[in-house]
Short mmCIF file of C-alpha atoms in Angstrom, two decimals:
data_model
loop_
_atom_site.label_atom_id
_atom_site.label_comp_id
_atom_site.label_asym_id
_atom_site.label_seq_id
_atom_site.Cartn_x
_atom_site.Cartn_y
_atom_site.Cartn_z
CA UNK A 7 119.48 118.88 86.56
CA UNK A 8 120.95 122.39 84.92
CA UNK A 9 124.48 120.89 85.32
CA UNK A 10 127.30 122.78 83.69
CA UNK A 11 127.93 121.34 79.94
CA UNK A 12 129.27 122.50 76.72
CA UNK A 13 128.66 120.81 73.48
CA UNK A 14 131.03 120.89 70.68
CA UNK A 15 128.26 121.54 68.22
CA UNK A 16 124.33 121.42 68.10
CA UNK A 17 122.27 120.34 64.96
CA UNK A 18 118.74 121.33 65.18
CA UNK A 19 116.32 118.59 63.37
CA UNK A 20 112.85 120.46 62.22
CA UNK A 21 111.82 117.38 59.64
CA UNK A 22 113.02 114.00 58.57
CA UNK A 23 114.12 115.70 55.08
CA UNK A 24 116.65 117.80 57.18
CA UNK A 25 118.14 114.46 58.97
CA UNK A 26 118.47 112.74 55.82
CA UNK A 27 120.43 116.03 54.60
CA UNK A 28 122.46 115.95 57.69
CA UNK A 29 123.33 112.23 57.47
CA UNK A 30 124.54 112.90 53.69
CA UNK A 31 126.71 115.85 55.04
CA UNK A 32 128.01 113.93 57.66
CA UNK A 33 129.25 110.83 55.62
CA UNK A 34 131.10 113.28 52.93
CA UNK A 35 132.54 115.04 56.11
CA UNK A 36 136.38 113.79 56.91
CA UNK A 37 136.20 114.35 60.61
CA UNK A 38 133.81 111.93 62.38
CA UNK A 39 132.87 112.91 65.65
CA UNK A 40 130.41 110.95 67.60
CA UNK A 41 126.69 111.73 67.29
CA UNK A 42 124.77 112.48 70.50
CA UNK A 43 120.72 112.40 70.00
CA UNK A 44 119.41 114.93 72.67
CA UNK A 45 115.82 115.42 73.38
CA UNK A 46 114.62 117.87 75.97
CA UNK A 47 117.28 116.44 78.29
CA UNK A 48 114.97 116.55 81.25
CA UNK A 49 116.14 112.90 82.26
CA UNK A 50 119.74 113.18 81.49
CA UNK A 51 122.85 114.11 83.42
CA UNK A 52 125.48 115.68 81.27
CA UNK A 53 129.27 116.13 81.39
CA UNK A 54 130.96 119.38 81.77
CA UNK A 55 132.07 118.89 77.87
CA UNK A 56 130.41 116.94 75.53
CA UNK A 57 132.56 116.01 72.75
CA UNK A 58 130.15 115.04 69.83
CA UNK A 59 127.58 116.47 67.53
CA UNK A 60 124.56 116.99 69.11
CA UNK A 61 121.38 116.33 67.30
CA UNK A 62 118.36 117.60 68.56
CA UNK A 63 114.75 116.49 67.09
CA UNK A 64 112.44 119.58 66.91
CA UNK A 65 109.61 117.86 64.76
CA UNK A 66 106.10 119.48 65.76
CA UNK A 67 102.70 118.15 64.75
CA UNK A 68 100.12 115.73 65.99
CA UNK A 69 97.77 114.09 63.40
CA UNK A 70 94.70 111.71 63.83
CA UNK A 71 95.54 108.58 61.32
CA UNK A 72 92.71 106.45 62.38
CA UNK A 73 89.04 106.83 64.25
CA UNK A 74 86.35 104.52 65.34
CA UNK A 75 83.34 104.86 68.05
CA UNK A 76 85.40 103.93 71.15
CA UNK A 77 89.15 104.56 70.06
CA UNK A 78 91.08 107.02 68.26
CA UNK A 79 94.92 106.80 66.59
CA UNK A 80 97.02 109.34 66.65
CA UNK A 81 100.63 110.21 65.10
CA UNK A 82 102.53 112.70 66.99
CA UNK A 83 106.04 114.06 66.18
CA UNK A 84 109.02 113.72 68.22
CA UNK A 85 109.48 117.45 69.50
CA UNK A 86 105.84 117.82 70.77
CA UNK A 87 106.12 118.76 74.47
CA UNK A 88 104.74 115.46 76.38
CA UNK A 89 102.68 117.37 79.01
CA UNK A 90 101.04 119.51 76.53
CA UNK A 91 100.34 116.25 74.27
CA UNK A 92 98.66 115.07 77.50
CA UNK A 93 96.27 117.92 78.20
CA UNK A 94 95.73 118.62 74.43
CA UNK A 95 94.33 114.84 74.04
CA UNK A 96 92.11 114.93 77.50
CA UNK A 97 90.68 118.32 76.36
CA UNK A 98 89.97 116.66 72.71
CA UNK A 99 88.22 113.74 74.54
CA UNK A 100 90.75 111.33 73.96
CA UNK A 101 92.09 109.30 76.99
CA UNK A 102 94.76 107.00 78.50
CA UNK A 103 97.79 109.35 78.94
CA UNK A 104 95.77 111.52 81.79
CA UNK A 105 98.10 109.64 84.47
CA UNK A 106 101.31 110.61 82.73
CA UNK A 107 100.49 114.32 83.13
CA UNK A 108 103.06 116.74 84.13
CA UNK A 109 106.11 114.74 83.29
CA UNK A 110 108.70 116.67 81.70
CA UNK A 111 110.22 116.29 78.33
CA UNK A 112 109.43 115.86 74.66
CA UNK A 113 107.32 113.05 73.18
CA UNK A 114 110.54 111.47 71.08
CA UNK A 115 112.03 110.66 74.51
CA UNK A 116 108.73 108.90 76.30
CA UNK A 117 109.30 105.59 74.47
CA UNK A 118 113.24 105.46 75.36
CA UNK A 119 112.29 105.29 79.27
CA UNK A 120 109.02 103.77 78.96
CA UNK A 121 107.65 106.62 80.93
CA UNK A 122 105.21 105.77 83.59
CA UNK A 123 103.14 107.03 86.58
CA UNK A 124 100.51 106.10 88.74
CA UNK A 125 99.77 103.07 87.18
CA UNK A 126 100.30 103.48 83.54
CA UNK A 127 103.13 103.34 81.32
CA UNK A 128 103.44 104.63 77.92
CA UNK A 129 103.64 100.93 76.43
CA UNK A 130 99.90 100.76 77.35
CA UNK A 131 99.03 103.07 74.57
CA UNK A 132 101.79 102.95 72.00
CA UNK A 133 101.26 101.32 69.11
CA UNK A 134 104.61 102.10 66.95
CA UNK A 135 107.83 104.31 66.81
CA UNK A 136 109.22 105.72 63.50
CA UNK A 137 113.05 105.91 63.98
CA UNK A 138 116.26 106.49 62.11
CA UNK A 139 118.76 103.87 62.87
CA UNK A 140 121.92 105.68 63.06
CA UNK A 141 124.60 102.63 62.46
CA UNK A 142 122.99 101.41 59.34
CA UNK A 143 121.63 104.73 58.12
CA UNK A 144 118.10 103.13 57.67
CA UNK A 145 114.47 103.94 58.60
CA UNK A 146 112.15 102.08 60.56
CA UNK A 147 108.63 101.60 62.02
CA UNK A 148 109.10 99.38 65.46
CA UNK A 149 106.01 97.82 66.93
CA UNK A 150 105.22 98.15 70.21
CA UNK A 151 106.81 94.40 70.58
CA UNK A 152 109.81 95.75 68.82
CA UNK A 153 110.60 98.04 71.56
CA UNK A 154 111.01 95.67 73.98
CA UNK A 155 109.54 97.46 76.51
CA UNK A 156 110.40 97.15 80.16
CA UNK A 157 109.92 98.76 83.59
CA UNK A 158 111.78 102.17 82.48
CA UNK A 159 113.45 100.30 79.86
CA UNK A 160 113.09 99.61 76.16
CA UNK A 161 115.40 98.69 73.23
CA UNK A 162 115.98 102.46 72.70
CA UNK A 163 117.60 102.89 76.38
CA UNK A 164 119.76 99.55 75.83
CA UNK A 165 121.41 100.67 72.76
CA UNK A 166 121.77 104.21 73.37
CA UNK A 167 122.61 106.86 70.14
CA UNK A 168 121.74 104.18 68.04
CA UNK A 169 117.95 105.25 67.30
CA UNK A 170 116.91 108.80 66.71
CA UNK A 171 112.85 108.67 66.90
CA UNK A 172 110.85 111.14 64.85
CA UNK A 173 107.30 110.12 65.15
CA UNK A 174 105.33 108.10 67.75
CA UNK A 175 101.99 106.40 66.94
CA UNK A 176 99.20 106.32 70.25
CA UNK A 177 95.84 104.25 70.37
CA UNK A 178 93.50 106.23 72.79
CA UNK A 179 90.22 105.68 73.86
CA UNK A 180 86.96 107.93 74.31
CA UNK A 181 85.28 106.30 77.39
CA UNK A 182 84.89 108.91 80.01
CA UNK A 183 84.05 106.07 82.51
CA UNK A 184 87.04 104.26 82.29
CA UNK A 185 89.78 105.72 84.48
CA UNK A 186 93.04 104.27 86.58
CA UNK A 187 92.67 106.54 90.14
CA UNK A 188 94.15 103.62 92.54
CA UNK A 189 97.14 105.36 93.48
CA UNK A 190 97.64 107.49 96.44
CA UNK A 191 95.44 110.37 96.82
CA UNK A 192 94.40 110.51 93.14
CA UNK A 193 90.85 109.01 94.03
CA UNK A 194 90.23 111.36 96.49
CA UNK A 195 91.40 114.29 94.58
CA UNK A 196 89.55 113.64 91.45
CA UNK A 197 86.16 112.85 93.36
CA UNK A 198 86.31 116.09 94.62
CA UNK A 199 86.91 117.62 91.36
CA UNK A 200 83.84 115.29 90.04
CA UNK A 201 82.01 116.63 93.00
CA UNK A 202 82.38 120.47 92.08
CA UNK A 203 81.29 119.54 88.75
CA UNK A 204 78.04 117.68 90.08
CA UNK A 205 79.34 114.70 88.68
CA UNK A 206 78.93 111.32 90.90
CA UNK A 207 81.69 109.63 88.97
CA UNK A 208 85.56 111.07 88.06
CA UNK A 209 86.41 111.52 84.54
CA UNK A 210 89.78 111.22 83.06
CA UNK A 211 89.92 114.82 82.99
CA UNK A 212 89.37 114.93 86.96
CA UNK A 213 92.31 112.36 87.13
CA UNK A 214 94.75 114.37 85.04
CA UNK A 215 93.86 117.34 87.05
CA UNK A 216 94.41 115.49 90.40
CA UNK A 217 97.58 114.23 89.17
CA UNK A 218 98.99 117.60 88.19
CA UNK A 219 97.87 118.93 91.79
CA UNK A 220 99.55 115.98 93.28
CA UNK A 221 102.75 116.30 91.21
CA UNK A 222 102.90 120.26 91.70
CA UNK A 223 102.87 119.54 95.61
CA UNK A 224 105.32 116.77 95.80
CA UNK A 225 107.53 117.74 92.84
CA UNK A 226 109.50 120.99 92.49
CA UNK A 227 109.43 122.89 89.30
CA UNK A 228 112.40 122.81 87.57
CA UNK A 229 112.40 125.76 86.26
CA UNK A 230 112.31 127.22 90.01
CA UNK A 231 114.58 124.41 91.42
CA UNK A 232 116.66 122.40 89.20
CA UNK A 233 115.67 118.60 89.20
CA UNK A 234 115.17 115.78 86.98
CA UNK A 235 112.52 114.22 88.76
CA UNK A 236 112.45 110.76 90.63
CA UNK A 237 116.09 110.41 90.79
CA UNK A 238 116.05 106.39 91.98
CA UNK A 239 113.95 103.67 90.58
CA UNK A 240 111.58 102.07 93.13
CA UNK A 241 113.34 99.08 93.61
CA UNK A 242 112.00 95.44 92.99
CA UNK A 243 112.77 92.52 95.63
CA UNK A 244 111.38 89.30 96.35
CA UNK A 245 108.38 88.67 98.46
CA UNK A 246 110.77 87.09 100.97
CA UNK A 247 112.81 89.68 101.67
CA UNK A 248 109.77 92.57 101.83
CA UNK A 249 108.32 90.06 104.34
CA UNK A 250 111.30 89.95 106.31
CA UNK A 251 111.63 93.96 106.28
CA UNK A 252 108.13 94.00 107.46
CA UNK A 253 109.02 92.52 110.56
CA UNK A 254 111.45 95.36 111.50
CA UNK A 255 109.57 98.24 109.72
CA UNK A 256 105.95 97.31 109.67
CA UNK A 257 105.17 100.70 107.72
CA UNK A 258 107.40 99.92 104.56
CA UNK A 259 105.64 100.72 101.51
CA UNK A 260 105.53 98.23 98.83
CA UNK A 261 103.26 96.89 95.91
CA UNK A 262 102.95 93.47 94.63
CA UNK A 263 104.40 92.63 91.30
CA UNK A 264 104.38 89.69 88.99
CA UNK A 265 106.76 86.64 89.80
CA UNK A 266 106.43 86.67 93.60
CA UNK A 267 108.04 90.07 93.56
CA UNK A 268 107.49 93.62 95.32
CA UNK A 269 107.86 96.96 94.31
CA UNK A 270 109.51 98.94 97.35
CA UNK A 271 108.93 102.81 97.39
CA UNK A 272 112.53 104.32 96.96
CA UNK A 273 111.45 107.82 98.51
CA UNK A 274 110.14 106.03 101.83
CA UNK A 275 113.69 104.18 102.04
CA UNK A 276 115.33 107.46 101.60
CA UNK A 277 113.36 109.32 104.17
CA UNK A 278 113.96 106.43 106.76
CA UNK A 279 117.61 106.19 106.12
CA UNK A 280 117.40 110.25 107.51
CA UNK A 281 118.13 111.66 103.91
CA UNK A 282 115.10 113.77 103.51
CA UNK A 283 116.26 117.29 102.51
CA UNK A 284 119.97 116.29 102.75
CA UNK A 285 122.88 114.99 100.63
CA UNK A 286 126.04 116.41 99.75
CA UNK A 287 125.96 119.91 98.54
CA UNK A 288 124.80 121.26 96.50
CA UNK A 289 122.88 118.13 95.43
CA UNK A 290 120.63 117.65 98.12
CA UNK A 291 117.11 115.50 98.12
CA UNK A 292 114.03 117.67 98.24
CA UNK A 293 112.37 118.61 101.59
CA UNK A 294 109.08 117.40 100.37
CA UNK A 295 109.71 114.38 98.29
CA UNK A 296 113.10 112.48 99.42
CA UNK A 297 113.10 110.85 95.90
CA UNK A 298 114.09 114.03 93.99
CA UNK A 299 117.67 115.25 94.12
CA UNK A 300 117.73 118.96 93.53
CA UNK A 301 120.47 120.86 92.14
CA UNK A 302 121.22 124.32 94.57
CA UNK A 303 123.78 125.64 92.34
CA UNK A 304 122.21 125.46 88.56
CA UNK A 305 124.74 125.53 85.85
CA UNK A 306 127.66 125.52 88.42
CA UNK A 307 126.91 122.19 89.77
CA UNK A 308 128.64 119.21 87.59
CA UNK A 309 128.37 115.50 87.29
CA UNK A 310 130.81 115.08 90.21
CA UNK A 311 128.49 116.52 92.73
CA UNK A 312 125.57 114.59 91.54
CA UNK A 313 127.92 111.27 91.70
CA UNK A 314 128.92 112.13 95.11
CA UNK A 315 125.31 112.76 96.69
CA UNK A 316 123.89 109.51 94.82
CA UNK A 317 126.73 107.23 95.98
CA UNK A 318 125.90 108.77 99.69
CA UNK A 319 122.48 108.26 99.64
CA UNK A 320 122.39 104.51 97.96
CA UNK A 321 125.05 103.39 100.56
CA UNK A 322 122.87 104.69 103.59
CA UNK A 323 119.92 103.12 102.19
CA UNK A 324 121.86 99.57 101.67
CA UNK A 325 123.59 99.72 105.08
CA UNK A 326 120.01 100.07 106.41
CA UNK A 327 117.74 98.14 104.25
CA UNK A 328 120.23 95.71 102.23
CA UNK A 329 118.26 97.06 98.95
CA UNK A 330 120.28 98.81 96.08
CA UNK A 331 119.17 101.52 94.32
CA UNK A 332 119.42 102.16 90.81
CA UNK A 333 119.55 105.61 88.90
CA UNK A 334 116.84 106.55 86.82
CA UNK A 335 118.45 109.34 84.96
CA UNK A 336 121.00 108.45 82.36
CA UNK A 337 124.27 109.20 83.14
CA UNK A 338 126.16 110.76 79.84
CA UNK A 339 129.99 110.63 79.21
CA UNK A 340 132.04 112.91 77.40
CA UNK A 341 131.88 110.98 74.28
CA UNK A 342 128.06 110.59 74.24
CA UNK A 343 127.93 107.23 75.59
CA UNK A 344 126.11 106.12 78.38
CA UNK A 345 127.50 105.19 82.11
CA UNK A 346 125.57 102.43 83.59
CA UNK A 347 127.11 101.65 86.79
CA UNK A 348 129.19 104.75 87.75
CA UNK A 349 129.04 105.64 91.13
CA UNK A 350 126.55 102.82 92.12
CA UNK A 351 127.22 100.91 95.42
#
């Protein structure tokens, strides 16, 4: 979001040995400032002053750990750019991550949010996470089950500043016929790419390119217009409430979920509330995608500006639909702790 923020100090970690060395030094230092783990920062809302020691994992590397005829297992270091990892794996003929293309940030942060898009979540392909447990100062390898993944959720997100992820293990497949292109216009655009290359069926590479195109059309480039992607989670409501809303709003967009629940498109709700392209300046919804909040005063706007816009949007949506919107980016307090409920109606 390119908010105004200054940290007390920043320590970059380029390998696990450096992390151990930092912890040894931290333990012998009399002053015990809080530690705050910061990856790429694309999904964070930072305060004007961060009174912590900021640790930035910047380890790089991708290694094949196992290979069969149909699958390949790789270990990816936390500092690898996520989108570059997706394009690299697809170009190598290793598939599964193509639906997660163009998600900003670094690989180490991907398990925290259990990133997902177009019907795929990271947990679908993650095998393990290697991470340092800061409170006990011990190394751990956590299985996918250990990570306690949920919708945009994980043990890492629920216990902030507890884990520093250094490696992620992924299991991908090599089947060019296995794709997931059922969301929105993905199938149509992917098939167009297939036709251009004289193929009857779209491949994972076609799906990846289709998703890149669609995201570029719908989502502003953070380098051009500061934003943190989808700002609100798609709310999950009961089928009963959804059916009731359909009577008044027949065009309401929803997707079936387990346990008689429906995931509603938050962008549709915001747009129908008359908030597309508006908000409280300098934080406004994007003119092409109401789900995205944009910062029109980069490095000058603050958390307070974001809070005002968030509350304004969430209140109008609730007043109209009786549906509560939850923020997706993580709110960071000055001491590095997480603000969960701040500014929600």
